[in-house]
PDB file of C-alpha atoms and ligand atoms in Angstrom:
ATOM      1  CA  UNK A   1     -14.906 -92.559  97.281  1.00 96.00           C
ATOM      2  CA  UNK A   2     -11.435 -92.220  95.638  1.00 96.00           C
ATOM      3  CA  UNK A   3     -10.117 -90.206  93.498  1.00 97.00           C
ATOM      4  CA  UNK A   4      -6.382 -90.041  91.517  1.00 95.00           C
ATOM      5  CA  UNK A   5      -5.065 -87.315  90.924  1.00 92.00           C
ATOM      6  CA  UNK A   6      -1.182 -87.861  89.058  1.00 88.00           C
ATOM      7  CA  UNK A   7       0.825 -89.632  91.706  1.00 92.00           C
ATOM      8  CA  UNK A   8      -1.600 -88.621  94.651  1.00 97.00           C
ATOM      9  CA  UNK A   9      -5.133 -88.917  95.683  1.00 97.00           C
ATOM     10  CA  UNK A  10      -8.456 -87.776  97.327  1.00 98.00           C
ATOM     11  CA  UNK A  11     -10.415 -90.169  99.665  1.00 98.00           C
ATOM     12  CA  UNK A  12     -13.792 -89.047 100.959  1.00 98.00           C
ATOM     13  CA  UNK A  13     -15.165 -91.275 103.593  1.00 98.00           C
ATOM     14  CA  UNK A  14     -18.167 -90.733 106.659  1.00 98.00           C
ATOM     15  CA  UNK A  15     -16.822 -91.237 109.937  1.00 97.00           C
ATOM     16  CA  UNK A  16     -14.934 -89.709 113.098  1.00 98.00           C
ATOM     17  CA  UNK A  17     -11.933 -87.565 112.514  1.00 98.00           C
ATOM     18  CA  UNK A  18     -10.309 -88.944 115.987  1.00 97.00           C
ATOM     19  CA  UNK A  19     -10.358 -92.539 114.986  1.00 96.00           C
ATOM     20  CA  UNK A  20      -8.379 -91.679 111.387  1.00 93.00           C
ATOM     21  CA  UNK A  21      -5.106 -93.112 111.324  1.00 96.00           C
ATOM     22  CA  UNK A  22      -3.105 -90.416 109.150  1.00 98.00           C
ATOM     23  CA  UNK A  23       0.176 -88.634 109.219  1.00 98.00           C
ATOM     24  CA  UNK A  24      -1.495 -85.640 110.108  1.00 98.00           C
ATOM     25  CA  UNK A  25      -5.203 -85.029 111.791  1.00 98.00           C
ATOM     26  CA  UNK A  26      -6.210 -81.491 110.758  1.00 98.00           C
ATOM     27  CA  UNK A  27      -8.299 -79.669 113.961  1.00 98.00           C
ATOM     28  CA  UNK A  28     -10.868 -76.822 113.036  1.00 98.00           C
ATOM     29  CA  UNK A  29      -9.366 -74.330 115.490  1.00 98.00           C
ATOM     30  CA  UNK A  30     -10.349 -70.776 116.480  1.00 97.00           C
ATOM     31  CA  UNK A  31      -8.002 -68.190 116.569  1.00 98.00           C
ATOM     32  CA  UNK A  32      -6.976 -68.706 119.996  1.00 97.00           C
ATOM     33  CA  UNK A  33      -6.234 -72.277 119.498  1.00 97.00           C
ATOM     34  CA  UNK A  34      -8.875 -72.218 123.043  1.00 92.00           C
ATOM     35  CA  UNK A  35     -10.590 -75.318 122.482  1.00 85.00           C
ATOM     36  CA  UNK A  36     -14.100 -75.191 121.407  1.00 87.00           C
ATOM     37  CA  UNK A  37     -16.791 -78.489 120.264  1.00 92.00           C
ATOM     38  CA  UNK A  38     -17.026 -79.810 117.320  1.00 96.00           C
ATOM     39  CA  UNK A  39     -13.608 -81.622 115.998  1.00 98.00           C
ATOM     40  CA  UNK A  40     -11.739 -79.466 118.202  1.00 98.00           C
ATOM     41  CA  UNK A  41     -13.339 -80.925 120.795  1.00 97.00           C
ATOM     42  CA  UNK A  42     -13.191 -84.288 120.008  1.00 98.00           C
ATOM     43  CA  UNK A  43      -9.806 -83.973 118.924  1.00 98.00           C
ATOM     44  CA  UNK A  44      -8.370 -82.418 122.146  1.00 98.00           C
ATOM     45  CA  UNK A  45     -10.597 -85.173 124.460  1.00 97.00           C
ATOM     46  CA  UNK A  46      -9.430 -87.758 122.283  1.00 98.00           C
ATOM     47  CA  UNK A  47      -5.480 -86.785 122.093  1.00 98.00           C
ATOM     48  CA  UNK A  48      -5.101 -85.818 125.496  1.00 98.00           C
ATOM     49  CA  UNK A  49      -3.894 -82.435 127.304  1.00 97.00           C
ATOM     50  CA  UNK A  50      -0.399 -82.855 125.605  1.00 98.00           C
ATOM     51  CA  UNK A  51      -1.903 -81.077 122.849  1.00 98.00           C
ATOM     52  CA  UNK A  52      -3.142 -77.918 124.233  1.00 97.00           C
ATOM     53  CA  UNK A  53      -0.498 -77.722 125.900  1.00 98.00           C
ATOM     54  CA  UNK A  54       2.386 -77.310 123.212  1.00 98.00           C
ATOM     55  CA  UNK A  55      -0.065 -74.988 121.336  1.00 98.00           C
ATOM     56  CA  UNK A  56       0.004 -72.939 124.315  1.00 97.00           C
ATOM     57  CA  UNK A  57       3.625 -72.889 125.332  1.00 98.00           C
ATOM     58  CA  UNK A  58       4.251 -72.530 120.992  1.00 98.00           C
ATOM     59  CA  UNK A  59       1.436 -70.245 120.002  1.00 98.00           C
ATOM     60  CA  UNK A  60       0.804 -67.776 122.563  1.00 97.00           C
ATOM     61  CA  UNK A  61      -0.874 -65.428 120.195  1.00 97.00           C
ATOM     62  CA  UNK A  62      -2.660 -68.058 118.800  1.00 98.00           C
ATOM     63  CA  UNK A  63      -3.287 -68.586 115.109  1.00 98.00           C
ATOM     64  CA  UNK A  64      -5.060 -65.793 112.823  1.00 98.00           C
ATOM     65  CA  UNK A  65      -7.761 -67.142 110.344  1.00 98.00           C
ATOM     66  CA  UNK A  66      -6.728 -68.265 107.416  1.00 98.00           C
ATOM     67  CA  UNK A  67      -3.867 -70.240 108.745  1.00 98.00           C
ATOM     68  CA  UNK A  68      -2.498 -73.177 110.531  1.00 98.00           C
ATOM     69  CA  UNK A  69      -0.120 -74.320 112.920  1.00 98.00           C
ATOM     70  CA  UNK A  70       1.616 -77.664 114.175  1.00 98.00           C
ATOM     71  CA  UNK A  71       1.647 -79.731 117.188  1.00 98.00           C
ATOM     72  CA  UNK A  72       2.152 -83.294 118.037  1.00 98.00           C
ATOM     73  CA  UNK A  73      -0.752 -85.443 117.945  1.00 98.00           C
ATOM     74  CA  UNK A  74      -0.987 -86.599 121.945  1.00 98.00           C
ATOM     75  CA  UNK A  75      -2.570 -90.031 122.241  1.00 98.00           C
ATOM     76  CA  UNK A  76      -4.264 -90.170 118.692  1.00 98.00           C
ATOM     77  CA  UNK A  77      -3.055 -92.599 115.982  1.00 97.00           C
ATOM     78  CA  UNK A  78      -1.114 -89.517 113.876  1.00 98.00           C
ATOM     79  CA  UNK A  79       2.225 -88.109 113.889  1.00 98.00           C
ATOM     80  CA  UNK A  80       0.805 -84.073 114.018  1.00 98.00           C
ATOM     81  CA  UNK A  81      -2.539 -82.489 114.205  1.00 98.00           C
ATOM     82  CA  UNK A  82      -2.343 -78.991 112.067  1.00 98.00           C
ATOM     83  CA  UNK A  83      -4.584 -76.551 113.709  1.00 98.00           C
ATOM     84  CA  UNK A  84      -6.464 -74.620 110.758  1.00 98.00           C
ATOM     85  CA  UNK A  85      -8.403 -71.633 111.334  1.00 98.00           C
ATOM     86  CA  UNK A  86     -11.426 -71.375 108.854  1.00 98.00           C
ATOM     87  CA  UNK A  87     -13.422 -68.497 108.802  1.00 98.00           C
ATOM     88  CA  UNK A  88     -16.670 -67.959 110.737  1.00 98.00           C
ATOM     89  CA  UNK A  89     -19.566 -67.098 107.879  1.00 98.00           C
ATOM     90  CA  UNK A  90     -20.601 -63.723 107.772  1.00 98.00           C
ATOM     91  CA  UNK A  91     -22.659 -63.641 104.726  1.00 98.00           C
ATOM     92  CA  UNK A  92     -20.141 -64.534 101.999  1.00 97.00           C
ATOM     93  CA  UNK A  93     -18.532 -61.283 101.439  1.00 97.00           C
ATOM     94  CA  UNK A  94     -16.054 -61.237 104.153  1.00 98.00           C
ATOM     95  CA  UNK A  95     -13.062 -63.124 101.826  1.00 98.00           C
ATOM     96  CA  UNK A  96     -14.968 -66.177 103.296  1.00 98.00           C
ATOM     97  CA  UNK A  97     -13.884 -68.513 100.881  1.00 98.00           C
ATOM     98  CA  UNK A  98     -10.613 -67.176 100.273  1.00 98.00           C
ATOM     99  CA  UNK A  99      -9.668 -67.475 104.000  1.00 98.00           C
ATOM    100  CA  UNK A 100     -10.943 -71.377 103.701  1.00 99.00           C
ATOM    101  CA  UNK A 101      -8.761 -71.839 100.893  1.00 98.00           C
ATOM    102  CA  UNK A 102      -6.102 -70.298 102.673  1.00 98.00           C
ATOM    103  CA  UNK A 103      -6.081 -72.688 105.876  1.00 98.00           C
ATOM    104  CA  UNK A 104      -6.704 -75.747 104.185  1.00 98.00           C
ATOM    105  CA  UNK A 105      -3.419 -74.360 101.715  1.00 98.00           C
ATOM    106  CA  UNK A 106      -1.475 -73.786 105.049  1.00 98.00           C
ATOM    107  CA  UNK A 107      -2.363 -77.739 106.059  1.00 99.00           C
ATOM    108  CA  UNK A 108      -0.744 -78.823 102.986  1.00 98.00           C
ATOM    109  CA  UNK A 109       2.401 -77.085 102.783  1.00 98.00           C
ATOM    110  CA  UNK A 110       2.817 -78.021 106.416  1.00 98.00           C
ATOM    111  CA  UNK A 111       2.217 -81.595 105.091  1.00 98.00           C
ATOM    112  CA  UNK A 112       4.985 -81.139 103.095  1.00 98.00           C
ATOM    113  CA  UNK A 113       7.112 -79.326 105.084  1.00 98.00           C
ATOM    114  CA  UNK A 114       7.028 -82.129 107.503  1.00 98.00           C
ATOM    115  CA  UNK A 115       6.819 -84.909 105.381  1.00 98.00           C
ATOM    116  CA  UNK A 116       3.651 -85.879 105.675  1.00 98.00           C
ATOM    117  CA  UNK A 117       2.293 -89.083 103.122  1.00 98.00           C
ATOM    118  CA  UNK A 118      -0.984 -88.405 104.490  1.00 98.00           C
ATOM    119  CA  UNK A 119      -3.386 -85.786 105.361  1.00 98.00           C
ATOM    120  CA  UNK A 120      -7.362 -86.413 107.156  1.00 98.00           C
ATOM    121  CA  UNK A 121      -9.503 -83.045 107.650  1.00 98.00           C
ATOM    122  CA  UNK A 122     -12.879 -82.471 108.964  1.00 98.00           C
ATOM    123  CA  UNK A 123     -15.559 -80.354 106.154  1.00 98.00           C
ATOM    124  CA  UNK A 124     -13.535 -77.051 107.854  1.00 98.00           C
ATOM    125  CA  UNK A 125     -16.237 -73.878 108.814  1.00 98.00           C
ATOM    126  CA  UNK A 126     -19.113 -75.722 108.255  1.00 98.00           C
ATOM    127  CA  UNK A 127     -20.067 -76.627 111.997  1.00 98.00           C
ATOM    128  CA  UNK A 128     -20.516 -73.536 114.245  1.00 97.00           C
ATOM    129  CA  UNK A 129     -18.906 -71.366 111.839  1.00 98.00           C
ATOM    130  CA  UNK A 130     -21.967 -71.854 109.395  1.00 98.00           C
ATOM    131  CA  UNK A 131     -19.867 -71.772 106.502  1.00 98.00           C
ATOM    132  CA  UNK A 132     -22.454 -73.451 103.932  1.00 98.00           C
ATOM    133  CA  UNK A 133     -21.633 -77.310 102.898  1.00 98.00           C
ATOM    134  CA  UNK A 134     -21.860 -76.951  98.927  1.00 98.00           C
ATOM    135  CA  UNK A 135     -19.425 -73.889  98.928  1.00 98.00           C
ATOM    136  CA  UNK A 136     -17.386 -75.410 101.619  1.00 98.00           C
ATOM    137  CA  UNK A 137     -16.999 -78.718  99.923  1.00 98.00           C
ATOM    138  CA  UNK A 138     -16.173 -76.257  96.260  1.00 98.00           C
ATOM    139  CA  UNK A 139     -13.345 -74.059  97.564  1.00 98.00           C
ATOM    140  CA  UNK A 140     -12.183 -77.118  99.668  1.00 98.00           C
ATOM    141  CA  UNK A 141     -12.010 -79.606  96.968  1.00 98.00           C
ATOM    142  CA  UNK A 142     -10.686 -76.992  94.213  1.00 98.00           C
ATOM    143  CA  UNK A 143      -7.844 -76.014  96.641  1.00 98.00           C
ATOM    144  CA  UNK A 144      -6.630 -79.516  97.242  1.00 98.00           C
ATOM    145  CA  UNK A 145      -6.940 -80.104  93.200  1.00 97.00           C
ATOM    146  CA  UNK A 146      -4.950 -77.246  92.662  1.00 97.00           C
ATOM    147  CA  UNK A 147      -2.503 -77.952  95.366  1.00 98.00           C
ATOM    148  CA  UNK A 148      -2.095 -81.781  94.046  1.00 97.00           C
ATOM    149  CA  UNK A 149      -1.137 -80.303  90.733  1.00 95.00           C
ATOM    150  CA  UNK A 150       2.028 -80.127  91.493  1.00 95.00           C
ATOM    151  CA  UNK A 151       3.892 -83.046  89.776  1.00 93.00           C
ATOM    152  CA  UNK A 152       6.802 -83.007  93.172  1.00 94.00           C
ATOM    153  CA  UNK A 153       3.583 -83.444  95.162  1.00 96.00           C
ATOM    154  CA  UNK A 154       2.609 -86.997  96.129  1.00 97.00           C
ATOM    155  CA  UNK A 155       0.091 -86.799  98.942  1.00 98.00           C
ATOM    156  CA  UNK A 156      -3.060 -88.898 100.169  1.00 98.00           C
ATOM    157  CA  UNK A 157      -5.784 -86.559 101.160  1.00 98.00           C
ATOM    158  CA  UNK A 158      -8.854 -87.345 103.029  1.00 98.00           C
ATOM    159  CA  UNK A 159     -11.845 -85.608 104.160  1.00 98.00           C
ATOM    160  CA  UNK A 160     -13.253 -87.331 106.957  1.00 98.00           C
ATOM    161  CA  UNK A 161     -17.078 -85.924 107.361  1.00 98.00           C
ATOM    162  CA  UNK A 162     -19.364 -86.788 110.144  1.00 98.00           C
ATOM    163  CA  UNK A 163     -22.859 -87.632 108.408  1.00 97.00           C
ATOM    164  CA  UNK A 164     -24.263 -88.094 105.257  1.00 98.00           C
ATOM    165  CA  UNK A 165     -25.306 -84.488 104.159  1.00 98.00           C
ATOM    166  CA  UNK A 166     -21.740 -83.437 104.179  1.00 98.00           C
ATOM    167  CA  UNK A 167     -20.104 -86.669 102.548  1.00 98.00           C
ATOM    168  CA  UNK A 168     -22.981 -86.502  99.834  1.00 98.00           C
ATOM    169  CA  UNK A 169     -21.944 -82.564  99.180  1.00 98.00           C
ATOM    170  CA  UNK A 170     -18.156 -83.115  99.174  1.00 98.00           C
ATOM    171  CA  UNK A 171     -19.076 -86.485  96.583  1.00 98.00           C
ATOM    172  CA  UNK A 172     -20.977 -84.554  94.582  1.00 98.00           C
ATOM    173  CA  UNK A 173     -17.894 -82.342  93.816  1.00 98.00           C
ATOM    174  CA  UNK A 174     -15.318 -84.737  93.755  1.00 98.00           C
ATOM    175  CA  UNK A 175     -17.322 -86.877  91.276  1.00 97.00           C
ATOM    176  CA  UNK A 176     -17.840 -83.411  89.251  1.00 97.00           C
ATOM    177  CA  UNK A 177     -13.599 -83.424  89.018  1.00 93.00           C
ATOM    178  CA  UNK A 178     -13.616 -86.712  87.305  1.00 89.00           C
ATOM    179  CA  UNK A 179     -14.295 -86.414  83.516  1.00 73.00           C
TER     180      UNK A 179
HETATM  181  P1  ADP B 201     -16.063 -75.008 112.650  1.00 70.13           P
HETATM  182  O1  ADP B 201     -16.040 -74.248 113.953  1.00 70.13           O
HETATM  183  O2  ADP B 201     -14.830 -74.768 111.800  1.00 70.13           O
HETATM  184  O3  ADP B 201     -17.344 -74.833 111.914  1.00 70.13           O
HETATM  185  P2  ADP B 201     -16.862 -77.612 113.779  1.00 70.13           P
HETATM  186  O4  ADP B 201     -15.983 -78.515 114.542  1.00 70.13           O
HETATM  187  O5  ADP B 201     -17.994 -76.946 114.484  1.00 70.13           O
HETATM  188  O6  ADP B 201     -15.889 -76.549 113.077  1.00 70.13           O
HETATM  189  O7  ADP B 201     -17.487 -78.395 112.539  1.00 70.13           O
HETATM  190  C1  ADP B 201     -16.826 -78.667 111.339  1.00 70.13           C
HETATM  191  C2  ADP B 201     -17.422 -79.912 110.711  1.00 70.13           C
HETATM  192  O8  ADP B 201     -16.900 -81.075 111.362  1.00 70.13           O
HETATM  193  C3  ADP B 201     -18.936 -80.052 110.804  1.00 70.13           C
HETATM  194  O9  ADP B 201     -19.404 -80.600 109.577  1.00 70.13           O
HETATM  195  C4  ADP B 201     -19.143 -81.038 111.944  1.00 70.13           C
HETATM  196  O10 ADP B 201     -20.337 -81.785 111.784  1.00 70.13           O
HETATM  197  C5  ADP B 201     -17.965 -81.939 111.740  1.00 70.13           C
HETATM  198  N1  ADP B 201     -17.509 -82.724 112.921  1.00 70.13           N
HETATM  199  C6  ADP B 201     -17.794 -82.555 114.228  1.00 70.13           C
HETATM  200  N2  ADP B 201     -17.153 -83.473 114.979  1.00 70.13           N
HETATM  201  C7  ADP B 201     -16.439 -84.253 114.116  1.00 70.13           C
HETATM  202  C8  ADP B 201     -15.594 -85.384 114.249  1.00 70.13           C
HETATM  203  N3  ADP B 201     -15.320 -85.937 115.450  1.00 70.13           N
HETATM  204  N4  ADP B 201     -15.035 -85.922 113.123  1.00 70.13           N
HETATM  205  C9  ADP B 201     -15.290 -85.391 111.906  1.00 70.13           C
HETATM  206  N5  ADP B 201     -16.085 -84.331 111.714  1.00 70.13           N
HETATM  207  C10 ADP B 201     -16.659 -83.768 112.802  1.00 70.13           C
END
């Protein structure tokens, strides 16, 4: 699924974040950037040890939720992977959604910043962090609208999700943006 929004766009498509040939692969990262399952993972198996270790030697206090950082992207078919740091969920009134706006902000001003024409992230805080899907795929979706708003903006974004539960949530918002 596509969607245009002004110069830029949204793509949702099912698949493997590691095989997503973008400018930049966005990781879901814990704070201390330690390497965990999920698309971290994947991502760090699939890049190589290059990875961790410029995020080590760059970010030795690691990277507090709600945030992101840059690295190069190793052996994957990207120019950076921006490590975001969604929140774990603690019941929804821990600024959960705020700090998942937040990191998936951070990924797109870094986009920017290094002049990025395209973007791929995973459904952020919804593996082991337990963040749930339908509010995920809301806040995610809404920031990326809001960010693409900007008429100096011209960015493809994609959200890469791994079955059919999570593409069907995030297309169920998207098509909810088209009127
Ligand atoms: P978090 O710790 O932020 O919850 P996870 O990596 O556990 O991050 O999961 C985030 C989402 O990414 C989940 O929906 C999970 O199913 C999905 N996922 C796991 N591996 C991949 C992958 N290789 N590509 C895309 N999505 C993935």
């Amino acid at each position: 699924m596509k969607v245009r929004f002004g110069l830029s766009c949204v793509e949702l498509l099912q698949g493997d974040i590691v095989l997503q040939a973008a400018d930049a692969i966005v990781n879901a990262a814990n704070t201390d950037l330690a390497g965990g399952g999920g698309v971290d993972g994947a991502i760090h198996r699939a890049g190589g040890p290059s990875i961790m270790e410029e995020t080590r030697v760059r970010y030795p206090l690691g990277c507090p939720t709600g945030d992101a950082v840059v690295s190069k992207a190793g052996l994957l078919p990207a120019k950076f992977v921006f490590h975001a740091v969604g929140p774990v969920w603690r019941g929804g009134q821990h600024r959960e959604p705020e700090l998942l706006r937040s990191c998936i902000r951070r990924c797109l001003e870094l986009a920017i910043k290094n002049a990025c024409r395209s973007i791929a992230f995973p459904a952020i805080s919804t593996g082991v962090y337990r963040f749930p899907v339908d509010l995920a795929a809301e806040n995610a979706l809404d920031e990326v609208r809001a960010f693409l708003a900007d008429p100096n903006v011209t960015l493809i974004v994609r959200f890469v999700l791994f079955d059919a539960g999570t593409y069907g949530a995030f297309a169920r918002v998207l098509e909810s943006f088209v009127d």
